[in-house]
Coordinates of C-alpha atoms and ligand atoms in Angstrom, one line a residue:
M282 CA 0.0 0.0 0.0
K283 CA 1.4 3.3 -1.0
I284 CA 1.0 6.0 1.6
H285 CA 1.5 9.7 0.6
Q286 CA 1.6 12.6 3.1
Y287 CA 0.5 16.2 2.2
D288 CA -0.6 19.1 4.2
V289 CA -3.5 19.7 1.9
V290 CA -5.2 17.2 -0.3
I291 CA -7.7 18.7 -2.8
V292 CA -10.2 16.2 -4.5
G293 CA -11.2 17.5 -7.9
A294 CA -9.5 19.7 -10.4
G295 CA -12.4 21.8 -11.7
G296 CA -12.8 25.4 -11.1
A297 CA -13.3 25.1 -7.5
G298 CA -10.5 22.5 -6.8
M299 CA -7.9 24.5 -8.8
R300 CA -8.9 27.9 -7.4
A301 CA -8.3 26.3 -3.9
A302 CA -5.1 24.7 -5.1
I303 CA -3.6 28.1 -6.2
E304 CA -4.3 29.4 -2.7
A305 CA -3.1 26.3 -0.6
G306 CA -0.2 25.6 -3.2
Q307 CA 1.4 29.0 -2.4
R308 CA 1.3 28.4 1.3
T309 CA 1.9 24.7 2.1
R310 CA 2.5 21.3 0.3
T311 CA -0.5 20.5 -1.6
A312 CA -1.7 17.7 -3.9
V313 CA -4.8 17.6 -6.2
L314 CA -6.3 14.3 -6.9
T315 CA -8.6 14.1 -9.9
K316 CA -10.4 11.4 -11.8
L317 CA -10.2 13.4 -15.0
Y318 CA -7.3 15.3 -16.5
P319 CA -7.7 18.7 -15.0
T320 CA -8.6 20.5 -18.1
R321 CA -11.4 18.0 -19.0
S322 CA -13.3 19.0 -15.9
H323 CA -16.9 20.1 -16.5
T324 CA -16.0 23.8 -15.5
G325 CA -14.5 23.8 -19.0
A326 CA -17.9 23.3 -20.6
A327 CA -19.3 26.4 -18.9
Q328 CA -20.5 28.8 -21.5
G329 CA -22.2 32.1 -20.7
G330 CA -20.3 33.9 -18.0
M331 CA -19.3 34.7 -14.4
C332 CA -21.1 37.6 -12.6
A333 CA -19.9 40.4 -10.5
A334 CA -21.3 43.8 -9.9
L335 CA -18.4 45.6 -11.5
A336 CA -20.6 48.3 -13.0
N337 CA -18.4 48.5 -16.1
V338 CA -21.3 49.1 -18.6
E339 CA -24.3 50.0 -16.4
E340 CA -24.9 51.2 -12.9
D341 CA -24.8 48.2 -10.4
N342 CA -23.7 47.2 -6.9
W343 CA -23.0 44.2 -4.9
E344 CA -26.2 44.8 -2.8
W345 CA -28.5 44.5 -5.8
H346 CA -26.6 41.2 -6.7
T347 CA -27.2 39.9 -3.1
F348 CA -30.9 40.7 -3.3
D349 CA -31.1 39.0 -6.8
T350 CA -29.3 36.0 -5.5
I351 CA -31.6 35.5 -2.6
K352 CA -34.8 36.4 -4.5
G353 CA -33.7 34.0 -7.3
G354 CA -33.2 31.3 -4.8
D355 CA -36.9 31.8 -3.5
Y356 CA -35.6 33.0 0.0
L357 CA -34.0 29.6 0.8
V358 CA -30.5 31.3 0.4
D359 CA -28.5 31.8 3.6
Q360 CA -28.2 35.6 3.3
D361 CA -24.9 35.9 5.1
A362 CA -23.3 33.6 2.4
A363 CA -25.0 35.4 -0.5
E364 CA -23.5 38.7 0.9
V365 CA -20.0 37.3 1.0
M366 CA -20.2 35.9 -2.5
A367 CA -21.7 39.1 -4.1
K368 CA -19.1 41.3 -2.2
E369 CA -16.1 39.1 -3.2
A370 CA -17.3 38.6 -6.7
I371 CA -15.6 41.7 -7.8
D372 CA -12.1 40.6 -6.7
A373 CA -12.8 37.1 -8.0
V374 CA -13.1 38.5 -11.4
L375 CA -10.1 40.8 -11.2
D376 CA -8.0 37.9 -9.7
L377 CA -8.8 35.9 -12.9
E378 CA -8.0 39.0 -15.0
K379 CA -4.6 39.3 -13.4
M380 CA -4.0 35.6 -13.9
G381 CA -4.4 36.2 -17.5
L382 CA -7.9 35.4 -18.4
P383 CA -8.9 36.8 -21.8
F384 CA -12.3 38.4 -20.9
N385 CA -14.3 40.1 -23.7
R386 CA -13.7 43.9 -23.6
T387 CA -15.7 47.1 -24.2
P388 CA -14.3 49.6 -26.6
E389 CA -12.6 51.4 -23.7
G390 CA -10.9 48.3 -22.8
K391 CA -12.8 47.4 -19.7
I392 CA -14.2 43.9 -19.1
D393 CA -17.4 43.6 -20.9
Q394 CA -20.6 42.5 -19.2
R395 CA -24.0 41.0 -20.5
R396 CA -27.4 40.2 -19.2
F397 CA -28.4 36.9 -17.6
G398 CA -31.6 35.6 -16.0
G399 CA -32.6 37.0 -12.7
H400 CA -29.9 39.6 -12.5
T401 CA -31.5 42.9 -12.3
R402 CA -31.1 46.6 -11.6
D403 CA -32.4 48.1 -8.3
H404 CA -34.3 45.1 -6.9
G405 CA -36.0 43.9 -10.0
K406 CA -36.6 47.0 -12.0
A407 CA -35.1 45.8 -15.3
P408 CA -32.4 43.4 -16.4
V409 CA -28.7 44.4 -15.7
R410 CA -25.6 43.7 -17.4
R411 CA -23.5 41.8 -14.7
A412 CA -22.0 38.7 -16.4
C413 CA -18.3 38.9 -17.4
Y414 CA -17.6 36.5 -20.2
A415 CA -15.2 35.3 -22.8
A416 CA -17.6 34.7 -25.9
D417 CA -19.5 31.5 -24.9
R418 CA -16.5 29.7 -23.7
T419 CA -16.0 31.3 -20.2
G420 CA -15.6 28.2 -18.3
H421 CA -13.0 26.9 -20.8
M422 CA -11.0 30.2 -20.3
I423 CA -11.4 29.9 -16.5
L424 CA -10.2 26.2 -16.3
Q425 CA -7.2 26.9 -18.7
T426 CA -6.3 30.0 -16.6
L427 CA -6.5 28.3 -13.3
Y428 CA -4.6 25.2 -14.6
Q429 CA -1.7 27.4 -15.8
N430 CA -1.4 29.1 -12.6
C431 CA -1.4 25.8 -10.6
V432 CA 1.4 24.8 -12.7
K433 CA 3.3 28.1 -12.0
H434 CA 2.8 27.5 -8.2
G435 CA 4.1 24.0 -8.3
V436 CA 0.8 22.2 -7.4
E437 CA 1.3 18.5 -7.8
F438 CA -1.5 16.7 -9.6
Y439 CA -2.4 13.0 -9.4
N440 CA -4.4 12.6 -12.6
E441 CA -6.9 9.7 -13.0
F442 CA -6.9 9.1 -9.4
Y443 CA -10.4 8.3 -8.1
V444 CA -11.0 9.1 -4.5
L445 CA -13.4 6.5 -3.1
D446 CA -13.3 6.9 0.6
L447 CA -12.7 9.5 3.2
I448 CA -10.8 8.6 6.3
L449 CA -12.3 10.1 9.5
T450 CA -10.9 9.3 12.9
E451 CA -12.3 10.0 16.3
V452 CA -9.9 12.1 18.4
D453 CA -11.0 13.1 21.9
G454 CA -14.6 12.3 21.1
R455 CA -14.7 14.3 17.8
R456 CA -14.4 13.2 14.2
R457 CA -11.3 14.6 12.4
V458 CA -10.0 14.1 8.9
A459 CA -7.1 11.7 8.5
G460 CA -6.9 11.6 4.6
V461 CA -8.5 9.8 1.7
V462 CA -8.3 6.6 -0.2
A463 CA -7.8 6.8 -3.9
Y464 CA -7.8 4.2 -6.8
E465 CA -5.3 4.7 -9.4
L466 CA -6.8 4.1 -12.9
A467 CA -3.7 3.1 -14.7
T468 CA -2.7 0.3 -12.3
G469 CA -5.7 -0.7 -10.2
E470 CA -3.9 0.1 -7.0
L471 CA -5.2 1.7 -4.0
H472 CA -3.2 4.7 -2.5
I473 CA -3.7 6.2 1.0
F474 CA -3.2 10.0 1.1
Q475 CA -2.7 11.1 4.7
S476 CA -3.3 14.9 5.0
K477 CA -4.0 17.5 7.7
S478 CA -6.8 19.1 5.5
V479 CA -8.9 17.6 2.7
V480 CA -11.0 19.8 0.3
F481 CA -13.8 18.2 -1.6
A482 CA -14.4 19.8 -5.0
T483 CA -15.8 17.0 -7.1
G484 CA -18.6 18.8 -8.9
G485 CA -22.2 17.7 -9.6
V486 CA -24.6 14.8 -10.0
G487 CA -26.4 15.6 -13.2
K488 CA -26.1 11.9 -14.4
V489 CA -29.0 10.9 -12.2
F490 CA -31.1 12.2 -15.0
K491 CA -31.3 11.1 -18.6
T492 CA -31.7 14.6 -20.3
T493 CA -28.9 16.5 -18.8
S494 CA -26.3 19.2 -19.8
N495 CA -23.8 17.4 -17.6
A496 CA -20.8 15.4 -18.7
H497 CA -20.8 11.5 -18.2
T498 CA -18.5 11.8 -15.3
L499 CA -20.7 13.9 -13.1
T500 CA -21.8 11.1 -10.7
G501 CA -21.8 12.8 -7.4
D502 CA -18.8 11.0 -6.1
G503 CA -17.9 13.5 -3.3
M504 CA -21.5 13.8 -2.1
A505 CA -21.9 10.0 -1.9
V506 CA -18.5 9.3 -0.3
A507 CA -19.2 11.9 2.4
Y508 CA -22.8 10.7 2.9
R509 CA -21.5 7.2 3.4
R510 CA -19.4 8.4 6.2
G511 CA -22.2 10.1 8.0
I512 CA -22.0 13.5 6.7
P513 CA -25.4 14.9 5.9
L514 CA -26.5 16.2 2.5
E515 CA -28.4 19.5 2.4
D516 CA -31.3 20.6 0.1
M517 CA -30.9 17.7 -2.4
E518 CA -34.4 18.1 -3.5
F519 CA -33.4 21.2 -5.3
F520 CA -32.1 20.3 -8.8
Q521 CA -32.0 23.0 -11.5
F522 CA -33.5 22.3 -15.0
H523 CA -31.9 24.7 -17.4
P524 CA -34.5 26.0 -19.9
T525 CA -32.5 25.7 -23.1
G526 CA -31.3 22.2 -23.7
L527 CA -31.2 21.1 -27.3
A528 CA -34.5 19.2 -27.6
G529 CA -34.3 15.5 -27.2
L530 CA -30.5 15.7 -26.4
G531 CA -30.0 17.9 -23.4
I532 CA -26.9 19.6 -24.7
L533 CA -26.9 23.1 -23.3
L534 CA -27.5 26.3 -25.2
S535 CA -26.3 29.1 -22.7
E536 CA -28.8 31.5 -21.3
A537 CA -26.3 34.0 -22.8
A538 CA -28.4 33.4 -26.1
R539 CA -31.3 35.2 -24.3
G540 CA -29.0 37.6 -22.6
E541 CA -27.9 38.7 -26.1
G542 CA -31.5 39.1 -27.2
G543 CA -32.9 35.6 -28.0
I544 CA -36.5 35.0 -27.5
L545 CA -38.5 32.0 -26.6
R546 CA -41.6 31.2 -28.7
N547 CA -44.4 28.5 -28.8
A548 CA -45.7 26.7 -31.8
D549 CA -47.9 29.8 -32.5
G550 CA -44.9 32.0 -32.5
E551 CA -46.0 33.6 -29.4
R552 CA -43.4 35.2 -27.0
F553 CA -45.1 33.3 -24.1
M554 CA -42.7 34.5 -21.3
E555 CA -44.6 37.9 -21.6
R556 CA -47.5 36.1 -19.8
Y557 CA -45.4 34.4 -17.1
A558 CA -42.8 37.1 -16.2
P559 CA -44.0 40.4 -17.6
T560 CA -41.2 42.5 -16.3
I561 CA -38.1 40.6 -17.4
K562 CA -39.7 38.0 -19.6
D563 CA -37.2 35.6 -21.1
L564 CA -34.7 36.7 -18.6
A565 CA -36.7 35.4 -15.6
P566 CA -34.8 32.9 -13.3
R567 CA -34.4 29.4 -14.7
D568 CA -37.0 27.6 -12.7
I569 CA -39.8 29.9 -13.8
V570 CA -38.8 29.7 -17.5
A571 CA -38.3 26.0 -17.4
R572 CA -41.6 25.5 -15.8
S573 CA -43.3 27.9 -18.3
M574 CA -41.9 26.0 -21.2
A575 CA -43.0 22.7 -19.9
N576 CA -46.4 24.2 -19.3
E577 CA -46.7 25.5 -22.9
V578 CA -46.0 22.0 -24.0
R579 CA -48.4 20.3 -21.7
E580 CA -51.2 22.8 -22.8
G581 CA -50.7 21.9 -26.4
R582 CA -48.7 24.7 -27.6
G583 CA -45.5 22.9 -28.1
A584 CA -43.7 23.0 -31.6
G585 CA -42.5 20.2 -33.7
P586 CA -44.2 16.9 -35.0
N587 CA -44.8 15.8 -31.5
K588 CA -45.5 19.2 -30.0
D589 CA -42.8 18.4 -27.3
Y590 CA -40.5 21.5 -27.4
V591 CA -40.4 25.2 -27.7
L592 CA -38.3 27.4 -30.0
L593 CA -35.4 29.6 -29.2
D594 CA -35.5 32.4 -31.8
L595 CA -32.2 34.2 -32.6
T596 CA -33.1 35.0 -36.3
H597 CA -33.6 38.8 -35.5
L598 CA -29.9 39.1 -34.3
E599 CA -27.2 40.0 -36.8
P600 CA -25.1 37.0 -37.9
E601 CA -22.0 39.0 -37.0
H602 CA -23.3 39.4 -33.5
I603 CA -24.1 35.8 -33.1
D604 CA -20.7 34.8 -34.5
A605 CA -18.9 37.1 -32.0
K606 CA -20.8 36.4 -28.8
L607 CA -22.4 32.9 -29.3
P608 CA -20.0 31.0 -31.6
D609 CA -20.0 27.6 -29.8
I610 CA -23.7 27.1 -29.0
T611 CA -24.9 28.1 -32.4
E612 CA -22.3 25.5 -33.8
F613 CA -24.0 23.0 -31.4
A614 CA -27.4 23.7 -33.0
R615 CA -26.0 23.1 -36.5
T616 CA -24.0 19.9 -35.6
Y617 CA -26.5 18.2 -33.5
L618 CA -29.9 19.2 -34.7
G619 CA -29.0 20.4 -38.3
V620 CA -30.6 23.8 -37.6
E621 CA -29.2 27.1 -38.8
P622 CA -29.8 29.6 -36.1
Y623 CA -29.2 32.6 -38.4
T624 CA -32.5 31.9 -40.2
E625 CA -34.3 29.1 -38.2
P626 CA -35.5 29.0 -34.6
V627 CA -33.7 26.3 -32.5
P628 CA -35.9 23.5 -30.8
V629 CA -35.3 23.6 -27.0
F630 CA -36.4 21.9 -23.8
P631 CA -35.3 21.9 -20.1
T632 CA -32.3 19.8 -19.3
A633 CA -31.0 18.7 -15.9
H634 CA -28.2 21.0 -15.1
Y635 CA -27.2 21.9 -11.6
A636 CA -27.5 20.6 -8.0
M637 CA -28.3 23.3 -5.7
G638 CA -27.8 20.9 -2.7
G639 CA -24.7 19.1 -1.5
I640 CA -22.3 18.8 1.4
P641 CA -23.2 21.5 4.0
T642 CA -20.5 24.0 4.7
N643 CA -20.2 27.4 6.4
V644 CA -18.8 30.5 4.5
D645 CA -15.2 29.4 5.3
S646 CA -16.0 26.2 3.3
E647 CA -15.6 24.0 6.5
V648 CA -18.0 20.9 6.4
L649 CA -20.6 20.6 8.9
A650 CA -21.4 17.2 10.5
D651 CA -24.8 18.5 11.6
N652 CA -26.5 22.0 11.7
D653 CA -23.3 23.6 13.4
T654 CA -20.5 21.2 14.2
V655 CA -17.5 21.6 12.0
I656 CA -15.4 18.6 11.1
P657 CA -11.8 19.8 11.7
G658 CA -9.8 19.6 8.5
L659 CA -12.6 19.0 6.0
F660 CA -13.6 21.5 3.5
A661 CA -15.8 21.5 0.5
A662 CA -16.4 24.0 -2.4
G663 CA -18.1 24.3 -5.7
E664 CA -21.1 22.3 -7.0
V665 CA -20.5 19.4 -4.5
A666 CA -21.1 21.9 -1.6
C667 CA -24.1 23.6 -0.2
V668 CA -23.1 26.9 1.4
S669 CA -26.0 27.7 0.6
V670 CA -25.7 30.6 -1.7
H671 CA -28.1 29.3 -4.3
G672 CA -31.1 28.3 -2.1
S673 CA -33.7 26.6 -4.1
N674 CA -32.7 28.0 -7.5
R675 CA -29.3 29.2 -8.8
L676 CA -29.1 32.2 -11.0
G677 CA -27.0 31.8 -14.2
T678 CA -23.4 32.9 -13.9
N679 CA -23.4 32.5 -10.1
S680 CA -21.8 29.0 -10.2
L681 CA -18.6 30.1 -11.9
L682 CA -18.7 32.7 -9.3
D683 CA -19.2 30.4 -6.5
I684 CA -16.3 28.2 -7.4
N685 CA -14.0 31.1 -7.5
V686 CA -15.2 32.8 -4.3
F687 CA -15.6 29.6 -2.2
G688 CA -12.7 27.7 -3.9
K689 CA -10.4 30.5 -2.8
R690 CA -11.9 30.6 0.7
A691 CA -11.5 26.8 1.0
G692 CA -7.8 26.8 -0.3
K693 CA -7.0 29.6 2.2
A694 CA -8.8 27.9 5.2
A695 CA -7.3 24.5 4.4
A696 CA -3.8 25.8 4.4
A697 CA -4.5 27.8 7.6
Y698 CA -5.8 24.7 9.3
A699 CA -2.8 22.6 8.2
A700 CA -0.4 25.1 9.4
G701 CA -1.6 24.7 13.0
A702 CA -2.5 21.1 13.0
D703 CA -0.7 17.7 13.3
Y704 CA -1.5 14.7 11.1
V705 CA -4.1 12.5 12.6
E706 CA -3.0 9.0 13.0
L707 CA -4.3 6.6 10.3
P708 CA -6.6 3.8 11.4
E709 CA -5.3 0.2 10.9
A710 CA -5.6 -0.5 7.1
P711 CA -8.1 2.3 6.2
E712 CA -8.5 0.8 2.7
T713 CA -10.2 -2.4 3.7
E714 CA -13.7 -1.5 3.2
I715 CA -13.3 0.0 -0.2
A716 CA -10.9 -2.8 -1.3
A717 CA -13.4 -5.4 -0.4
T718 CA -16.2 -3.5 -2.3
L719 CA -14.0 -3.2 -5.4
E720 CA -12.9 -6.9 -5.3
S721 CA -16.4 -8.1 -5.1
L722 CA -17.5 -6.1 -8.0
R723 CA -14.5 -6.9 -10.0
T724 CA -14.9 -10.7 -9.6
S725 CA -18.9 -10.8 -9.4
D726 CA -20.6 -13.3 -11.6
G727 CA -23.7 -11.2 -11.3
S728 CA -26.2 -11.0 -14.3
E729 CA -27.2 -7.4 -14.2
N730 CA -25.8 -5.0 -16.5
I731 CA -24.4 -1.4 -15.4
A732 CA -25.6 0.5 -18.4
A733 CA -29.1 -1.1 -18.2
I734 CA -29.6 -0.1 -14.6
R735 CA -28.3 3.4 -15.1
K736 CA -30.7 3.7 -18.0
D737 CA -33.6 2.6 -15.9
L738 CA -32.6 5.1 -13.1
Q739 CA -32.3 8.0 -15.5
D740 CA -35.6 7.3 -17.3
I741 CA -37.6 7.2 -14.0
M742 CA -35.7 10.3 -12.8
D743 CA -36.6 12.2 -16.0
A744 CA -40.2 10.9 -16.0
N745 CA -41.0 11.4 -12.3
V746 CA -38.6 13.6 -10.5
Q747 CA -38.3 16.5 -13.2
V748 CA -39.8 19.9 -13.3
F749 CA -43.2 18.8 -12.1
R750 CA -43.5 16.5 -9.2
T751 CA -46.2 14.9 -7.0
E752 CA -46.5 12.5 -4.1
Q753 CA -47.4 9.7 -6.5
T754 CA -44.6 10.3 -9.0
L755 CA -42.1 10.5 -6.3
R756 CA -43.4 7.4 -4.6
E757 CA -43.2 5.5 -7.8
A758 CA -39.6 6.7 -8.4
L759 CA -38.6 5.4 -4.9
D760 CA -40.1 2.0 -5.6
V761 CA -38.1 1.9 -8.9
I762 CA -35.0 2.9 -7.3
A763 CA -35.4 0.3 -4.6
T764 CA -35.7 -2.5 -7.2
L765 CA -32.7 -0.9 -9.0
R766 CA -30.6 -1.1 -5.9
E767 CA -31.5 -4.8 -5.5
R768 CA -30.6 -5.3 -9.0
Y769 CA -27.3 -3.4 -8.4
A770 CA -26.4 -5.9 -5.7
N771 CA -26.2 -8.5 -8.4
V772 CA -24.3 -6.4 -11.0
G773 CA -21.5 -8.0 -13.1
I774 CA -18.8 -6.4 -15.2
H775 CA -16.9 -7.6 -18.2
D776 CA -13.5 -6.4 -17.5
R777 CA -11.7 -8.4 -14.8
G778 CA -8.3 -6.7 -15.2
K779 CA -6.6 -4.2 -13.1
R780 CA -5.3 -1.7 -15.7
F781 CA -7.6 1.1 -16.8
N782 CA -10.7 -0.8 -15.7
L783 CA -13.3 1.9 -16.4
D784 CA -16.0 -0.9 -16.4
L785 CA -15.3 -1.3 -12.7
L786 CA -15.4 2.5 -11.9
E787 CA -18.6 2.9 -13.7
A788 CA -20.1 0.2 -11.5
V789 CA -18.8 2.1 -8.4
E790 CA -20.2 5.4 -9.9
L791 CA -23.6 3.8 -10.5
G792 CA -23.6 2.9 -6.8
F793 CA -23.2 6.6 -6.1
L794 CA -25.9 7.7 -8.5
L795 CA -28.5 5.2 -7.0
E796 CA -27.8 6.4 -3.5
L797 CA -28.1 10.0 -4.4
A798 CA -31.2 9.6 -6.6
E799 CA -32.8 8.1 -3.4
V800 CA -31.7 11.1 -1.3
I801 CA -33.0 13.5 -3.9
T802 CA -36.4 11.9 -4.1
V803 CA -36.8 11.3 -0.4
S804 CA -36.0 14.9 0.2
A805 CA -38.5 16.0 -2.5
L806 CA -41.2 13.8 -0.9
H807 CA -40.6 15.5 2.4
R808 CA -40.9 19.0 0.9
K809 CA -44.7 19.4 0.6
E810 CA -44.5 22.9 -0.9
S811 CA -43.3 24.6 -4.2
R812 CA -40.2 26.6 -4.1
G813 CA -37.6 27.5 -6.7
G814 CA -36.5 24.4 -8.7
H815 CA -38.8 22.0 -6.7
F816 CA -42.4 22.2 -8.0
R817 CA -45.1 20.0 -6.4
E818 CA -48.2 20.0 -8.3
D819 CA -50.1 18.7 -5.2
Y820 CA -48.7 21.6 -3.1
E821 CA -48.4 24.4 -5.6
K822 CA -47.7 27.2 -3.2
R823 CA -44.5 28.2 -1.3
D824 CA -45.2 27.5 2.5
D825 CA -43.0 29.6 4.6
E826 CA -44.7 28.6 7.8
N827 CA -43.8 25.0 7.4
F828 CA -40.9 24.7 5.0
M829 CA -38.7 27.8 5.3
H830 CA -35.8 25.6 6.4
H831 CA -33.1 23.5 4.7
T832 CA -33.5 19.8 4.4
M833 CA -30.6 17.7 5.9
A834 CA -30.5 14.0 4.9
Y835 CA -28.4 11.6 6.8
L836 CA -27.5 7.9 6.1
D837 CA -28.8 6.1 9.2
P838 CA -29.5 2.4 9.2
E839 CA -31.6 2.6 12.3
S840 CA -34.0 5.3 10.7
E841 CA -36.7 5.6 8.3
A842 CA -37.8 8.7 6.2
E843 CA -41.0 8.8 4.0
G844 CA -41.1 5.0 4.2
V845 CA -37.5 4.6 3.1
R846 CA -35.3 2.6 5.6
G847 CA -31.8 3.9 6.1
V848 CA -32.4 7.7 5.5
R849 CA -33.0 10.2 8.4
L850 CA -34.3 13.8 7.6
D851 CA -33.8 16.7 9.7
T852 CA -34.0 20.4 9.1
K853 CA -31.7 23.4 9.6
P854 CA -32.9 27.1 9.8
V855 CA -32.3 29.5 6.9
V856 CA -30.0 32.4 7.7
V857 CA -32.0 35.6 7.1
T858 CA -30.1 38.9 7.6
R859 CA -31.9 41.8 5.5
Y860 CA -34.5 40.4 3.3
Q861 CA -37.7 39.0 4.7
P862 CA -39.3 36.5 2.3
M863 CA -41.7 38.1 -0.1
E864 CA -43.8 36.9 -3.0
R865 CA -41.5 36.2 -5.9
K866 CA -42.8 38.2 -9.0
Y867 CA -40.8 39.2 -12.1
Ligands
LIG1106 C1 -22.7 22.8 -20.1 C2 -22.6 23.6 -18.9 C3 -22.5 25.1 -19.0 C4 -22.4 25.8 -17.8 N1 -22.4 27.2 -17.9 C5 -22.2 27.9 -16.8 C6 -22.0 29.4 -16.9 O1 -21.9 29.9 -18.1 N2 -22.0 30.1 -15.7 C7 -22.0 29.4 -14.6 O2 -21.9 30.2 -13.6 N3 -22.0 28.2 -14.4 C8 -22.3 27.3 -15.6 N4 -22.4 26.0 -15.3 C9 -22.3 25.3 -14.0 C10 -20.7 25.4 -13.6 O3 -19.9 25.2 -14.8 C11 -20.5 24.3 -12.7 O4 -21.4 24.2 -11.7 C12 -19.1 24.4 -12.1 O5 -18.2 24.7 -13.1 C13 -18.6 23.3 -11.2 O6 -17.4 23.3 -10.9 P1 -16.7 22.4 -9.9 O7 -15.2 22.8 -9.7 O8 -17.4 22.3 -8.7 O9 -16.8 21.0 -10.5 P2 -16.2 20.4 -12.0 O10 -15.7 21.4 -12.8 O11 -17.2 19.5 -12.4 O12 -14.9 19.5 -11.5 C14 -15.1 18.4 -10.7 C15 -13.7 17.7 -10.5 O13 -13.8 16.7 -9.6 C16 -13.1 15.5 -10.0 N5 -13.7 14.4 -9.5 C17 -15.0 14.0 -9.4 N6 -15.1 12.8 -8.8 C18 -13.9 12.5 -8.3 C19 -13.4 11.4 -7.6 N7 -14.1 10.4 -7.1 N8 -12.0 11.4 -7.4 C20 -11.2 12.3 -7.8 N9 -11.6 13.4 -8.5 C21 -13.0 13.5 -8.8 C22 -13.2 15.6 -11.5 O14 -12.1 15.0 -12.0 C23 -13.1 17.2 -11.9 O15 -11.8 17.5 -11.9 C24 -22.5 25.2 -16.5 C25 -22.5 23.9 -16.5 C26 -22.6 23.1 -17.5 C27 -22.8 21.5 -17.4

């Protein structure tokens, strides 16, 4: 068994992980473990922008940004955290600029800014230009810039290392971090990384759904590993469905398309968002637009032969403007649907996009073992975490911001903690459990097939836990998930080898997906109200009296929640500083 020692170990080399690594790497011995090559992380697929109230092109300030974030999240946002993010946004953008990121510029040479959903001037009066961008490749530029700077600061990368377990040890009655167990793809060997601090930055879990903008690798590993070690998951019922996925495929067309003037129309050519959000129309927050689109289709105003999508119309924009500001996504429409956006509207429908929930942390990115107990040495940032700055619905461009602000905070805090702490002693053979799981999967004669189970999971999640939910659809989904978990116990794989055994890792990832799908659905069943991305047709109203709280889900063999054995649900108060919940109108 190889044992490595680092002051700080960061799990994940997306935007959050690498932003953390830049801070930690300048202060202390830091390693980044990542299952993908860093520049293949999903942050690189992000398109439209990263927001900050720079006020470069229009009047703006961080207080308006805070308010928009809270209102956009339907008042489930922890307001202290939203204030931190909106204030630090400005430096987060300037940090990237100094690191060399090629933002689009105004004629005067300032960083240019454009509109995005839910970002408004003066508390909702009109859309404001707040998103900084590099054409529609903002995430790509962020990821490359961060990687180059990690290299410059001598951060060590362990590429294609899958972290499959977290080592927590009890010291004086309190759980502390001792390190992680990682699987090396090339050799099939397990490695122990002993470290004083661990930062989880493993990204999202979009692959529980079939129609999704997320990459194949977004299987919620960090969330599942933490959950299995007794750490709660917060607000998992809130999943964002992005309005404009390419119809039938889910590939994302950035909201920047609407920010640049694109319009959604139904089969009759009607700009239907005028009915749903009269003030900011197509630039309403994503939950509202996605639901409005789904509603148009339900009521028979969908376009296409099956009337099952709506149309994104860019035809009134100048082709030169489209080429300059939206080159990649218009190319997607040509390549994948054979549609020419200069002259034809593009078929679109909501696609599973972003997990608002995740591992609970405070504003210093410290992971919480319950509502307020910090686990010393353990940090989380990015989509895997729930700070909670997005509440029940994230605004566009707030995630690239989140990963930079809280990635930086996590890196600093992890290095500071490591500077004052000793290594926690490793337990005897900490790899035993995960080694046994891997061995039994690798040698199993089971008759069940990974891809088939995953497909059935994704189908039921798309059908029953999507934009519209009811008690009945959620219960059905839980029944199916329970059967799939039984089938999973009998899963067999083809590749019995040790080298580059992706078959084996997909089996492990499927285990994560099944577990997280259950948590999402149980949490959704518990929340008998509609708020943000979670819409219950049987409880259509937001219910602040009974549900103005975060959901905390724990793995607990002794408990039962909503009829599901092994899950315990608890609640956590929402932090309200300045903005009392109000009706959400746009
Ligand atoms: C198509 C698309 C477009 C988007 N556009 C925008 C946008 O314009 N603006 C915006 O604000 N947001 C956007 N988002 C959302 C945003 O990009 C993501 O939420 C954000 O980039 C997530 O960053 P992250 O660092 O948390 O995770 P990721 O970038 O997903 O990185 C996760 C990292 O964790 C590693 N990892 C995962 N599991 C393991 C494991 N078991 N062991 C080791 N390593 C592991 C991976 O290798 C990877 O390096 C978009 C998302 C998508 C999918």
